[in-house]
mmCIF file of N, CA and C in Angstrom:
data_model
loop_
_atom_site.group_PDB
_atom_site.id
_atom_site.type_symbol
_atom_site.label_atom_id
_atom_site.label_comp_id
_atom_site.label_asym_id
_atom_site.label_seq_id
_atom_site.Cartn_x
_atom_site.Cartn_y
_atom_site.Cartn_z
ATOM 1 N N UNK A 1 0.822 -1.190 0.000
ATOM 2 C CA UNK A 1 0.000 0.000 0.000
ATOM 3 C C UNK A 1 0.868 1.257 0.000
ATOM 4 N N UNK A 2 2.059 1.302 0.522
ATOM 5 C CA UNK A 2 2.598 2.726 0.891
ATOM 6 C C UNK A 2 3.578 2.460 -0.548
ATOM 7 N N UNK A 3 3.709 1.482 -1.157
ATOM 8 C CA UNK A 3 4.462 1.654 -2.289
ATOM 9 C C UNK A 3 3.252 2.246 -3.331
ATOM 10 N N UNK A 4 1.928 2.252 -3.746
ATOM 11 C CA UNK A 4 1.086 2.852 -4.333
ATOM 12 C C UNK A 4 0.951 4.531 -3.976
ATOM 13 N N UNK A 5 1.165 4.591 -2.676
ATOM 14 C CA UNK A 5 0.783 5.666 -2.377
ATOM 15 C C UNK A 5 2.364 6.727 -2.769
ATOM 16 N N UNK A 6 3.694 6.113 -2.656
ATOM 17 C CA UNK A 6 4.930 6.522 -2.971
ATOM 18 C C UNK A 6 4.634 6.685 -4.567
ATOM 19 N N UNK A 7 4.121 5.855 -5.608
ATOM 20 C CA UNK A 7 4.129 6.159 -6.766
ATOM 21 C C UNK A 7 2.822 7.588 -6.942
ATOM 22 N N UNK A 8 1.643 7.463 -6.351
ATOM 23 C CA UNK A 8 0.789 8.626 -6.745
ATOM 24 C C UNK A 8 1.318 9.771 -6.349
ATOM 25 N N UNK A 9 2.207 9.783 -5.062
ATOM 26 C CA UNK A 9 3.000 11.080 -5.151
ATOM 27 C C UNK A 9 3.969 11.967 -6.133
ATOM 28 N N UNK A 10 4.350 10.437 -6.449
ATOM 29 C CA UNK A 10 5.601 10.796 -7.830
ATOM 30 C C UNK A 10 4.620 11.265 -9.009
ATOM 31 N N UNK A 11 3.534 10.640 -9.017
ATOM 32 C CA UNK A 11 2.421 11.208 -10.026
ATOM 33 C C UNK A 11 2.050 12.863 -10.129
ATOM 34 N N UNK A 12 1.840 13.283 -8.774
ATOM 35 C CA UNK A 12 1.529 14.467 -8.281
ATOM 36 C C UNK A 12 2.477 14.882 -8.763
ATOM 37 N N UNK A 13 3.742 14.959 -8.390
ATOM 38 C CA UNK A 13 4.821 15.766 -8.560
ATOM 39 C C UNK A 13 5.373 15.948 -9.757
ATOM 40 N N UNK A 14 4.522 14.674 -11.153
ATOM 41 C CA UNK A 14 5.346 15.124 -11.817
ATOM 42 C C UNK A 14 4.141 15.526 -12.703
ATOM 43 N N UNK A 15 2.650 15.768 -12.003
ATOM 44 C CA UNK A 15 1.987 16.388 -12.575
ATOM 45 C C UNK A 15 2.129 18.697 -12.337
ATOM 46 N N UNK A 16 2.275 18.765 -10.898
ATOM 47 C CA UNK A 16 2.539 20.255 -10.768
ATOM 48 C C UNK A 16 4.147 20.631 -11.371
ATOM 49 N N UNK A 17 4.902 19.601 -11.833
ATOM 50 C CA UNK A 17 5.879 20.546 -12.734
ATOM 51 C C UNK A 17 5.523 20.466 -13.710
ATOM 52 N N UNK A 18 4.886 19.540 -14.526
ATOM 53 C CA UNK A 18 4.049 19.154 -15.868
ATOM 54 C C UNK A 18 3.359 20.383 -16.252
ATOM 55 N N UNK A 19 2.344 20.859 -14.939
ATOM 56 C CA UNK A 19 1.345 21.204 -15.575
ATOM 57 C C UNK A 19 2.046 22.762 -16.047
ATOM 58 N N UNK A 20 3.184 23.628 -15.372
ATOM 59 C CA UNK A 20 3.176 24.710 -16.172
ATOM 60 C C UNK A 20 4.728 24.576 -16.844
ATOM 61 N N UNK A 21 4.616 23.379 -17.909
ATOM 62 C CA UNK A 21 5.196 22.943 -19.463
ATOM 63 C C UNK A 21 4.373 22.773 -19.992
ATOM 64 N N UNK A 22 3.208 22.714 -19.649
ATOM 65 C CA UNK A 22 2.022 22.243 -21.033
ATOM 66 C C UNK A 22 2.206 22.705 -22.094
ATOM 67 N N UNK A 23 2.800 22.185 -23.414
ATOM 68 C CA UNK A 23 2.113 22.623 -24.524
ATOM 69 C C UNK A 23 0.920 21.689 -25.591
ATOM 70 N N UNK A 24 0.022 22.470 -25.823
ATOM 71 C CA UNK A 24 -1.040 22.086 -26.652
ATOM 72 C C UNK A 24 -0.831 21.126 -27.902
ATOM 73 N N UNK A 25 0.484 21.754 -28.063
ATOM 74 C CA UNK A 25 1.054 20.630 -29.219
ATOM 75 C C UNK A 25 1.578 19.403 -28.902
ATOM 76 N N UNK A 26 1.909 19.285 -27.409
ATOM 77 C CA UNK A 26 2.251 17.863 -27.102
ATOM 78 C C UNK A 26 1.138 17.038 -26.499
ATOM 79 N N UNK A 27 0.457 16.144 -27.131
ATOM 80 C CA UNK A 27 -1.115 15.775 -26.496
ATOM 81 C C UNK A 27 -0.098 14.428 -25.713
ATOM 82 N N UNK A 28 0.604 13.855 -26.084
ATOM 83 C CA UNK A 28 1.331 12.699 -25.398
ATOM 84 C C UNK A 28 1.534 13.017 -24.267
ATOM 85 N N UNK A 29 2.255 14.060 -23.996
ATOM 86 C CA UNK A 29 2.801 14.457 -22.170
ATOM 87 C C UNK A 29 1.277 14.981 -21.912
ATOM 88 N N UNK A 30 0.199 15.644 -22.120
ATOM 89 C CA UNK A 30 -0.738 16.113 -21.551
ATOM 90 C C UNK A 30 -1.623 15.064 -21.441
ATOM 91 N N UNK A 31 -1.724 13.977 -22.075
ATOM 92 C CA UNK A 31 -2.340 12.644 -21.815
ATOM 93 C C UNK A 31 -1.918 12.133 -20.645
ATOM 94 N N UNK A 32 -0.526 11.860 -20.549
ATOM 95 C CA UNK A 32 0.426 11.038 -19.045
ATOM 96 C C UNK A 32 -0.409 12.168 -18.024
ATOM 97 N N UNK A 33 -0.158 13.234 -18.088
ATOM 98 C CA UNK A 33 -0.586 14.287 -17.153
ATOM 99 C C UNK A 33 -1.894 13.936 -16.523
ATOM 100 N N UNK A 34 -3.379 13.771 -17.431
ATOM 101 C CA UNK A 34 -4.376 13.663 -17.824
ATOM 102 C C UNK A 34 -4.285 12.502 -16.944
ATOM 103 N N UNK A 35 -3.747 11.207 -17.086
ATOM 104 C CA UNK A 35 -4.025 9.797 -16.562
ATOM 105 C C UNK A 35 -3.493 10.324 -14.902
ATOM 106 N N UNK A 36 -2.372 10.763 -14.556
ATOM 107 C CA UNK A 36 -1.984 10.603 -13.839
ATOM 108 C C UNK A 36 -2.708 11.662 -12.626
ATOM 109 N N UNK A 37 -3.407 12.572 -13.004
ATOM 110 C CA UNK A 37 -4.348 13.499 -12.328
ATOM 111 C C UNK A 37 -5.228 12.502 -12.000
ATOM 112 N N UNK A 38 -6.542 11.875 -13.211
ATOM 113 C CA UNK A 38 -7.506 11.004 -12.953
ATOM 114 C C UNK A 38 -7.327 9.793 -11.772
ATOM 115 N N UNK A 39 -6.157 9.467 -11.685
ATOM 116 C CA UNK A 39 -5.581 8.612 -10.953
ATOM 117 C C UNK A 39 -5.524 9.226 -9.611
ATOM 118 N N UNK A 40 -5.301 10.248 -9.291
ATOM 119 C CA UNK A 40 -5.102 10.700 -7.914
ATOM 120 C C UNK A 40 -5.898 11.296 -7.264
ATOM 121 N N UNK A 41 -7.306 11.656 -8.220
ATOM 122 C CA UNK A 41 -8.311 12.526 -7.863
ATOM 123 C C UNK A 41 -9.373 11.411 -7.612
ATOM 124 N N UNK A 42 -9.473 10.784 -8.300
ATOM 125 C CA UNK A 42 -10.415 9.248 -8.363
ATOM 126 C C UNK A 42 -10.212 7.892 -7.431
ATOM 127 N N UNK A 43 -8.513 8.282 -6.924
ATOM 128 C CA UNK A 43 -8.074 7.235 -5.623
ATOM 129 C C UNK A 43 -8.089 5.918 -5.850
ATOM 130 N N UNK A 44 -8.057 5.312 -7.378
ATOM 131 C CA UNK A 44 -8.117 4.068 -7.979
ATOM 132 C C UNK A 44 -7.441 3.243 -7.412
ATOM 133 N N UNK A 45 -7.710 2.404 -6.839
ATOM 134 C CA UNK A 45 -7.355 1.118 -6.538
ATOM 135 C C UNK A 45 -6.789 0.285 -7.955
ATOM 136 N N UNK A 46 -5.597 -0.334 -7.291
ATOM 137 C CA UNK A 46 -5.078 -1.436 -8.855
ATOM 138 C C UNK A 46 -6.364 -2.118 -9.627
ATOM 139 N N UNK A 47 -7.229 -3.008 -8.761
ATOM 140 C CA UNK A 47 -8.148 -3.270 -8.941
ATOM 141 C C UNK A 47 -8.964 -2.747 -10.914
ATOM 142 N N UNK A 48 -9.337 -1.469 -9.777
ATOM 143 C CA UNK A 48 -10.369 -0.536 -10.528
ATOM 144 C C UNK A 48 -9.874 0.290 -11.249
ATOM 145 N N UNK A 49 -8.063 0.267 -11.775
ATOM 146 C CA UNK A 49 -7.650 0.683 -12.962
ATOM 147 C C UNK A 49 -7.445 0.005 -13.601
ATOM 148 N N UNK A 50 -7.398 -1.486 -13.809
ATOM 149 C CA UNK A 50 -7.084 -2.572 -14.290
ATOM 150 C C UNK A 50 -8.260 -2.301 -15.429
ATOM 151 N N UNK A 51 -9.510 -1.894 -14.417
ATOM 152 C CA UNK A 51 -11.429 -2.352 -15.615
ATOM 153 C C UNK A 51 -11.306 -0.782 -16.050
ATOM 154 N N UNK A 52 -10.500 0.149 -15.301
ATOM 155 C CA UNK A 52 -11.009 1.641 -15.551
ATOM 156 C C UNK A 52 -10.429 1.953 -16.918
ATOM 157 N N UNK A 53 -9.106 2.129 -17.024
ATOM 158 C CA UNK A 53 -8.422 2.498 -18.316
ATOM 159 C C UNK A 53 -8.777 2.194 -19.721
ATOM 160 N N UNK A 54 -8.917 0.984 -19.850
ATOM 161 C CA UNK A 54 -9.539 0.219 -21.169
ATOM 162 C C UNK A 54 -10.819 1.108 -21.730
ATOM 163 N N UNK A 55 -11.831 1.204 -20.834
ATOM 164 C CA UNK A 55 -13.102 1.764 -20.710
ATOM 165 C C UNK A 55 -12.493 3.391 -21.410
ATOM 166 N N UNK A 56 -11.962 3.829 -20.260
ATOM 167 C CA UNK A 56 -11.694 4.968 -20.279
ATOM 168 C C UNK A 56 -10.699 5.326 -21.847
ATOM 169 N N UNK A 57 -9.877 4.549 -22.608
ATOM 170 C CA UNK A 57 -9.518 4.729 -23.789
ATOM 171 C C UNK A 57 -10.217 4.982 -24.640
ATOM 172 N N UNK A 58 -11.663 3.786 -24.468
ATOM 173 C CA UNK A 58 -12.743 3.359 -25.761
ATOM 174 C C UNK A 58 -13.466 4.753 -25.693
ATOM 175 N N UNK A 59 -13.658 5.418 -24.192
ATOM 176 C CA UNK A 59 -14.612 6.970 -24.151
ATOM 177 C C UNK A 59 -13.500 7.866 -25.081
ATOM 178 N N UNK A 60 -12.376 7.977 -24.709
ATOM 179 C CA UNK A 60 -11.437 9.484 -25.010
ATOM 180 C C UNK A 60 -11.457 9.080 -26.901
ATOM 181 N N UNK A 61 -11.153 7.885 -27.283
ATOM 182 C CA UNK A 61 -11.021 7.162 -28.784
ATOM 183 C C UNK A 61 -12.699 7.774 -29.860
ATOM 184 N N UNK A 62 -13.525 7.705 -28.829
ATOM 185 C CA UNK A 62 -15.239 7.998 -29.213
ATOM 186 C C UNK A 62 -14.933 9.220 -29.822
ATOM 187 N N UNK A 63 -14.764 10.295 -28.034
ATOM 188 C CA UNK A 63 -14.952 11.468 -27.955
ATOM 189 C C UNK A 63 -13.623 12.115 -28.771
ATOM 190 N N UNK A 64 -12.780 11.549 -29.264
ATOM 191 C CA UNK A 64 -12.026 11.955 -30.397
ATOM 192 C C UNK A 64 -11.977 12.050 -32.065
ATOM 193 N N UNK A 65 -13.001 11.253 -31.936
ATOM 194 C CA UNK A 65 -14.352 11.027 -33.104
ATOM 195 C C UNK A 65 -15.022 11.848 -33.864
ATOM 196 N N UNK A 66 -15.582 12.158 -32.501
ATOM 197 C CA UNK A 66 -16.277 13.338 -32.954
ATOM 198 C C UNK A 66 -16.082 14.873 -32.833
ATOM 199 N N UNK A 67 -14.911 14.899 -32.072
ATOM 200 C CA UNK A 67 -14.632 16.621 -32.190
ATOM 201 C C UNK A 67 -13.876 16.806 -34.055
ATOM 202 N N UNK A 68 -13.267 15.365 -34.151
ATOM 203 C CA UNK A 68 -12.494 15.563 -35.759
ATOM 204 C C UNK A 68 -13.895 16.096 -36.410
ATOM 205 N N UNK A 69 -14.961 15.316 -36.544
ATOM 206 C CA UNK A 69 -16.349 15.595 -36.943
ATOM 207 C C UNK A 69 -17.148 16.778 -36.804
ATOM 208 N N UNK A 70 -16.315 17.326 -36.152
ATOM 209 C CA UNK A 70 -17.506 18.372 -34.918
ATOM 210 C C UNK A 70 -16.959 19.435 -36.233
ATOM 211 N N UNK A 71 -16.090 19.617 -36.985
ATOM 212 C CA UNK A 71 -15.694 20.783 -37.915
ATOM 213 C C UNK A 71 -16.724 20.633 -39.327
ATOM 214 N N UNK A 72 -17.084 19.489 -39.659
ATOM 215 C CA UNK A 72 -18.296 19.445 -40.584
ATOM 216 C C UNK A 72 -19.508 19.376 -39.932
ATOM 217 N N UNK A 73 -19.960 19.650 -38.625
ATOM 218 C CA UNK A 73 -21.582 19.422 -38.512
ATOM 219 C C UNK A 73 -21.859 20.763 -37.473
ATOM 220 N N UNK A 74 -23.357 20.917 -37.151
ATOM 221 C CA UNK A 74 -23.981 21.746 -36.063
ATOM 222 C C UNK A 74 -23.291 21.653 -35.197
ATOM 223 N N UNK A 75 -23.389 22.776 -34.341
ATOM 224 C CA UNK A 75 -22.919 22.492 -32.638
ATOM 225 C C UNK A 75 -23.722 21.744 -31.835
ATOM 226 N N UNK A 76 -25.137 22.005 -32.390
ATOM 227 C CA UNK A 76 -26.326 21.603 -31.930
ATOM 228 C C UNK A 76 -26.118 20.237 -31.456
ATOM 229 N N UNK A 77 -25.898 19.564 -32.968
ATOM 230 C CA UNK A 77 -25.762 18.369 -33.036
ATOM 231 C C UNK A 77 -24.370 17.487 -32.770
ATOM 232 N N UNK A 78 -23.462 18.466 -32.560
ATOM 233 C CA UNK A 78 -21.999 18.056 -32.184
ATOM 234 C C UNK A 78 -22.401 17.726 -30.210
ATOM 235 N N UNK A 79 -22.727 18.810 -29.937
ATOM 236 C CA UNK A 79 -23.037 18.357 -28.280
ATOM 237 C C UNK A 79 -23.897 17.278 -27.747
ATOM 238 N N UNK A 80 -25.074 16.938 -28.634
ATOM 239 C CA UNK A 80 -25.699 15.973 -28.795
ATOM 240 C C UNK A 80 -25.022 14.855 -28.787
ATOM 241 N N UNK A 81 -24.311 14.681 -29.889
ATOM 242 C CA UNK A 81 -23.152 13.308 -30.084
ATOM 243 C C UNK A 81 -22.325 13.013 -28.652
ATOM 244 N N UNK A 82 -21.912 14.690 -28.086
ATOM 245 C CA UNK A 82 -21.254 14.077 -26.737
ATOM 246 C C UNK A 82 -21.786 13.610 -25.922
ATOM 247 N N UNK A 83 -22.922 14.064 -25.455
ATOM 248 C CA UNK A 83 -23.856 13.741 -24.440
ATOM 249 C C UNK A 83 -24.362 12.248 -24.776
ATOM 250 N N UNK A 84 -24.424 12.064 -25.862
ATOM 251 C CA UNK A 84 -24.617 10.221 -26.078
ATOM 252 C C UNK A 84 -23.778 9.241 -25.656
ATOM 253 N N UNK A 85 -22.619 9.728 -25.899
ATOM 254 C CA UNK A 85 -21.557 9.002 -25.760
ATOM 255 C C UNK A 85 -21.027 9.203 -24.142
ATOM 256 N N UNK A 86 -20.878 10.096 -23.629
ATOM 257 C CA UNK A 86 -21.029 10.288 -22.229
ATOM 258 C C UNK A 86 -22.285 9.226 -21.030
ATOM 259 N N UNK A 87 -23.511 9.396 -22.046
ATOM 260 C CA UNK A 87 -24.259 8.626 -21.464
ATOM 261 C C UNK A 87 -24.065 7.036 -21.585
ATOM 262 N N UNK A 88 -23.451 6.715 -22.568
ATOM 263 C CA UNK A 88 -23.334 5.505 -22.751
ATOM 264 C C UNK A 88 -22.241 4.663 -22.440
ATOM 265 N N UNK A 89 -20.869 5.576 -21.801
ATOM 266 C CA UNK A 89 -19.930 5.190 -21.075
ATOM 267 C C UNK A 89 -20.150 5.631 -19.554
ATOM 268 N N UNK A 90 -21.302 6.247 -18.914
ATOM 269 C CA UNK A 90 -21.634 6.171 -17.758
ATOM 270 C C UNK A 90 -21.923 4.540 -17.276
ATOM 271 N N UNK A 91 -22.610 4.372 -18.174
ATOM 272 C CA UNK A 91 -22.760 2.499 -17.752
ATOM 273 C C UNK A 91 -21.759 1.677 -18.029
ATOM 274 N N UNK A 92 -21.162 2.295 -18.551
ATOM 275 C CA UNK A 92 -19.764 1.280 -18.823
ATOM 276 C C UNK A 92 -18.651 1.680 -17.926
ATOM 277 N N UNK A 93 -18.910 2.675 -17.393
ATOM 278 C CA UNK A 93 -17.768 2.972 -16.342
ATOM 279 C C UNK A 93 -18.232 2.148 -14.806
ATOM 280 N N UNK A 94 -19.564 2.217 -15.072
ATOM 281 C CA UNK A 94 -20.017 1.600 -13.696
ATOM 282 C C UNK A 94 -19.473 0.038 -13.640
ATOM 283 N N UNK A 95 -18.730 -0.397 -14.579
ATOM 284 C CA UNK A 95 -18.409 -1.997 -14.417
ATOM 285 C C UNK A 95 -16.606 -1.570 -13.543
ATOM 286 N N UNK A 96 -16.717 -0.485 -13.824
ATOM 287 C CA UNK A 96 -14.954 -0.235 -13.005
ATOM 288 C C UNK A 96 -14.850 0.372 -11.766
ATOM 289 N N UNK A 97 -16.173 1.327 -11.662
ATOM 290 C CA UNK A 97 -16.671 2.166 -10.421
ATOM 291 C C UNK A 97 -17.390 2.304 -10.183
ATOM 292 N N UNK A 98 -17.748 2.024 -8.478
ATOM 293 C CA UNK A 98 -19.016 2.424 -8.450
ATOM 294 C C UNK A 98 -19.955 3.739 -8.369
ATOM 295 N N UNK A 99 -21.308 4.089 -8.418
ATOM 296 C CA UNK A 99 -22.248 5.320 -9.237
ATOM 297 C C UNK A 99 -21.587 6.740 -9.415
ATOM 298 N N UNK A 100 -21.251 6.989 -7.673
ATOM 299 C CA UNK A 100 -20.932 8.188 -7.587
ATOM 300 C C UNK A 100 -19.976 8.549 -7.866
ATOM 301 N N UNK A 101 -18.873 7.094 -7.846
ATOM 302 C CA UNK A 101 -17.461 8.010 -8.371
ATOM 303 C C UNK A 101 -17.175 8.125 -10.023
ATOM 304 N N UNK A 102 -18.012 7.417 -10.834
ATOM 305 C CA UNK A 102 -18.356 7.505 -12.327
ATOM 306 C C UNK A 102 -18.967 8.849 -12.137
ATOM 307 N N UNK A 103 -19.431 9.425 -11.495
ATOM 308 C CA UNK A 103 -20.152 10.849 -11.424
ATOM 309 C C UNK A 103 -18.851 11.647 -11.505
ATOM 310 N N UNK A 104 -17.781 11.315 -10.353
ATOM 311 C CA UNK A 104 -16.696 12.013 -10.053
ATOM 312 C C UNK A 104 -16.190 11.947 -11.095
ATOM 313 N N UNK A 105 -15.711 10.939 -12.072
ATOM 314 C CA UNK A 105 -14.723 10.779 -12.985
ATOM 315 C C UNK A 105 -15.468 12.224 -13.992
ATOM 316 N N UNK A 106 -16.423 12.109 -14.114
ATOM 317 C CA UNK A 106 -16.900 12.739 -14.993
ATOM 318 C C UNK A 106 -16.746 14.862 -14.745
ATOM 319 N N UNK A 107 -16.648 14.829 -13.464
ATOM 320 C CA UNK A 107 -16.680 15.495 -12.775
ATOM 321 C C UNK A 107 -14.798 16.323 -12.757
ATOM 322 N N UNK A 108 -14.188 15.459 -12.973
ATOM 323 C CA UNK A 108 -12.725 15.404 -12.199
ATOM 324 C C UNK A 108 -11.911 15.502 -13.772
ATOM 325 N N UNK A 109 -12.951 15.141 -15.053
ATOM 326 C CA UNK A 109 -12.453 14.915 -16.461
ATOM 327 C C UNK A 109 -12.348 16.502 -16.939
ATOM 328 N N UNK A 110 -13.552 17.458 -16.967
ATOM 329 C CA UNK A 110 -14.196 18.266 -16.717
ATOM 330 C C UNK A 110 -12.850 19.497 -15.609
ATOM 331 N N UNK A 111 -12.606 19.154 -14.770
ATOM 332 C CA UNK A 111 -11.942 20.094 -13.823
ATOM 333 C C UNK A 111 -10.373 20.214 -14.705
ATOM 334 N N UNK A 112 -9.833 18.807 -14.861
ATOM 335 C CA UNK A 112 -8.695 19.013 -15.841
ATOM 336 C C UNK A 112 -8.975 19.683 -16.695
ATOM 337 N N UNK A 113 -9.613 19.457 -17.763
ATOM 338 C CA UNK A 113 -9.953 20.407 -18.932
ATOM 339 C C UNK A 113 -9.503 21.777 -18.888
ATOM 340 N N UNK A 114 -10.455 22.264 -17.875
ATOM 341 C CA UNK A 114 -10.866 23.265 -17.033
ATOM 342 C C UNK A 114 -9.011 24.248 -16.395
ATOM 343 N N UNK A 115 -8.308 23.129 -15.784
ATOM 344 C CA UNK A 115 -7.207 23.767 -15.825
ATOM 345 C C UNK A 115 -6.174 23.635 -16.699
ATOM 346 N N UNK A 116 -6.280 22.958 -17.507
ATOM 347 C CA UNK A 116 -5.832 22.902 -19.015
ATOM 348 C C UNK A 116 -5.851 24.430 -19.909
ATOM 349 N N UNK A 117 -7.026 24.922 -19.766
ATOM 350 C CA UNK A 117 -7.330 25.964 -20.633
ATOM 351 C C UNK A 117 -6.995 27.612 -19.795
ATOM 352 N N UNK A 118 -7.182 27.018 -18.637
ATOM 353 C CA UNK A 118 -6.703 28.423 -17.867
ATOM 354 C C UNK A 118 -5.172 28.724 -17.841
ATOM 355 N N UNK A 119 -4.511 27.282 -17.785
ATOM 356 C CA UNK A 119 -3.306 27.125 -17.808
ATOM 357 C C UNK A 119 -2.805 28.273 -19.284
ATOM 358 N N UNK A 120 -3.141 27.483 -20.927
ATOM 359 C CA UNK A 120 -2.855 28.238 -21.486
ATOM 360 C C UNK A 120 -3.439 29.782 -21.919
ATOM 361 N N UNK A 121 -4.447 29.946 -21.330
ATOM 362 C CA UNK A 121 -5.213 31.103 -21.074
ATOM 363 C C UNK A 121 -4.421 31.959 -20.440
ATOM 364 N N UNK A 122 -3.521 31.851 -19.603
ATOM 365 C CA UNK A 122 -2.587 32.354 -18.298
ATOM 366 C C UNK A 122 -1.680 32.733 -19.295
ATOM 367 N N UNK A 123 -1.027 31.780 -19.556
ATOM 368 C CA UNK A 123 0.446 31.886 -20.820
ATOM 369 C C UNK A 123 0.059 33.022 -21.747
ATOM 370 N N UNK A 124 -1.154 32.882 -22.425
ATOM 371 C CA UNK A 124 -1.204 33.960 -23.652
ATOM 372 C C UNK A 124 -1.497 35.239 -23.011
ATOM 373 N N UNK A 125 -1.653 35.226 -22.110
ATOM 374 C CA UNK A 125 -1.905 36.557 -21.348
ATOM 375 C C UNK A 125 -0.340 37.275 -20.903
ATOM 376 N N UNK A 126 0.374 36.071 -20.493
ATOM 377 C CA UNK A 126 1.535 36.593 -19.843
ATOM 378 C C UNK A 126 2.467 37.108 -21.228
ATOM 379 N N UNK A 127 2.271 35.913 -22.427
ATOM 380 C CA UNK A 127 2.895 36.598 -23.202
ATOM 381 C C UNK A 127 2.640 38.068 -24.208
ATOM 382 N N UNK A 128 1.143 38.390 -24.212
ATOM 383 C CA UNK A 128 0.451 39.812 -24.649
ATOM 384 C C UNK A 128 1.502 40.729 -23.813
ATOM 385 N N UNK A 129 1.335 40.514 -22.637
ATOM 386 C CA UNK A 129 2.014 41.608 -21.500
ATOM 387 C C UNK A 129 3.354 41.938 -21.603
ATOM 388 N N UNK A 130 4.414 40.167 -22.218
ATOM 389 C CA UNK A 130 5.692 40.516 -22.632
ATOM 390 C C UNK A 130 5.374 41.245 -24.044
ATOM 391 N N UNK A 131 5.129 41.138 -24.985
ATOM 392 C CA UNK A 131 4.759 41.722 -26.419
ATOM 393 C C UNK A 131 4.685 43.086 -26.275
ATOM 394 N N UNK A 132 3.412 43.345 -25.467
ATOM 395 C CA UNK A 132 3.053 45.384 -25.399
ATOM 396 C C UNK A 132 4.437 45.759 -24.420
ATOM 397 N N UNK A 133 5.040 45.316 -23.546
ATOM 398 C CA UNK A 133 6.229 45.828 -22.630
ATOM 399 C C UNK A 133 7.435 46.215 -23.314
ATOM 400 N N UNK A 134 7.456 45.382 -23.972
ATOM 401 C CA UNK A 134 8.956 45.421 -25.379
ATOM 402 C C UNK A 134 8.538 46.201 -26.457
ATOM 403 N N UNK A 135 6.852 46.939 -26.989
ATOM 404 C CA UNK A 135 6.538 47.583 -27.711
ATOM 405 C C UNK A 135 6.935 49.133 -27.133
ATOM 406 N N UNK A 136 6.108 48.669 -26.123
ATOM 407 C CA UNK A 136 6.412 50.388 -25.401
ATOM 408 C C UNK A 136 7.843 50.876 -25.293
ATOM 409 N N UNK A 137 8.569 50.155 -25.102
ATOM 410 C CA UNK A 137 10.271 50.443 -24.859
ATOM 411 C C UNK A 137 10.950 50.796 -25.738
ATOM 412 N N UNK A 138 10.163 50.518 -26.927
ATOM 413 C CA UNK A 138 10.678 50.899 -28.100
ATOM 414 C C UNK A 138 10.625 52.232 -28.197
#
């Protein structure tokens, strides 16, 4: 047990230096990032990453589907497609977790995102500020 708990730390740690290297262009390191957050926020047991991951590929593989897609159709109907597919790996997550923490995953998928975008939201801001600073000096 304390050897699981020695590796989710190393997870942690090498998620808060990770997270401000993010670049958008590297989806590989922001994936490891991505797993290794879900992993520490969700408290997975070997167990329940063994049934979780697989599951959890076939959702991200879906939902990668359709954002390629999402550039030829409605939004209408692009959010629609997610919400199907969301609904239909809610029951399939429940074979790895039980109700509420399939709520969480969903919940905890959502919060990454979430600091994903603030993350580079932050960056383009910091770099506007270097840009106009070096304008003005001129």
């Amino acid at each position: 047990m304390k050897k699981i708990i020695w590796i989710v730390g190393l997870f942690l740690l090498f998620i808060m230096a990770g997270i401000a290297q993010i670049n958008p262009k590297d989806g590989g390191r922001l994936e490891a990032y991505k797993i290794a957050y879900l992993t520490k926020k969700l408290d997975l047991s070997i167990e329940e990453a063994q049934k979780f991951w697989p599951i959890y590929n076939n959702y991200v593989s879906e939902i990668r589907k359709v954002k390629i897609q999402h550039r030829k159709m409605d939004e209408i109907a692009f959010e629609e497609k997610v919400v199907n597919i969301r609904k239909k790996y809610k029951t399939e997550f429940t074979q790895a977790l039980p109700g509420e923490r399939v709520n969480q995953f969903f919940k905890v998928d959502k919060e990454f995102n979430n600091v994903v975008i603030r993350e580079l939201h932050d960056r383009e801001l910091k770099q506007l500020r270097q840009q106009n600073s070096r304008s003005f000096k001129q």
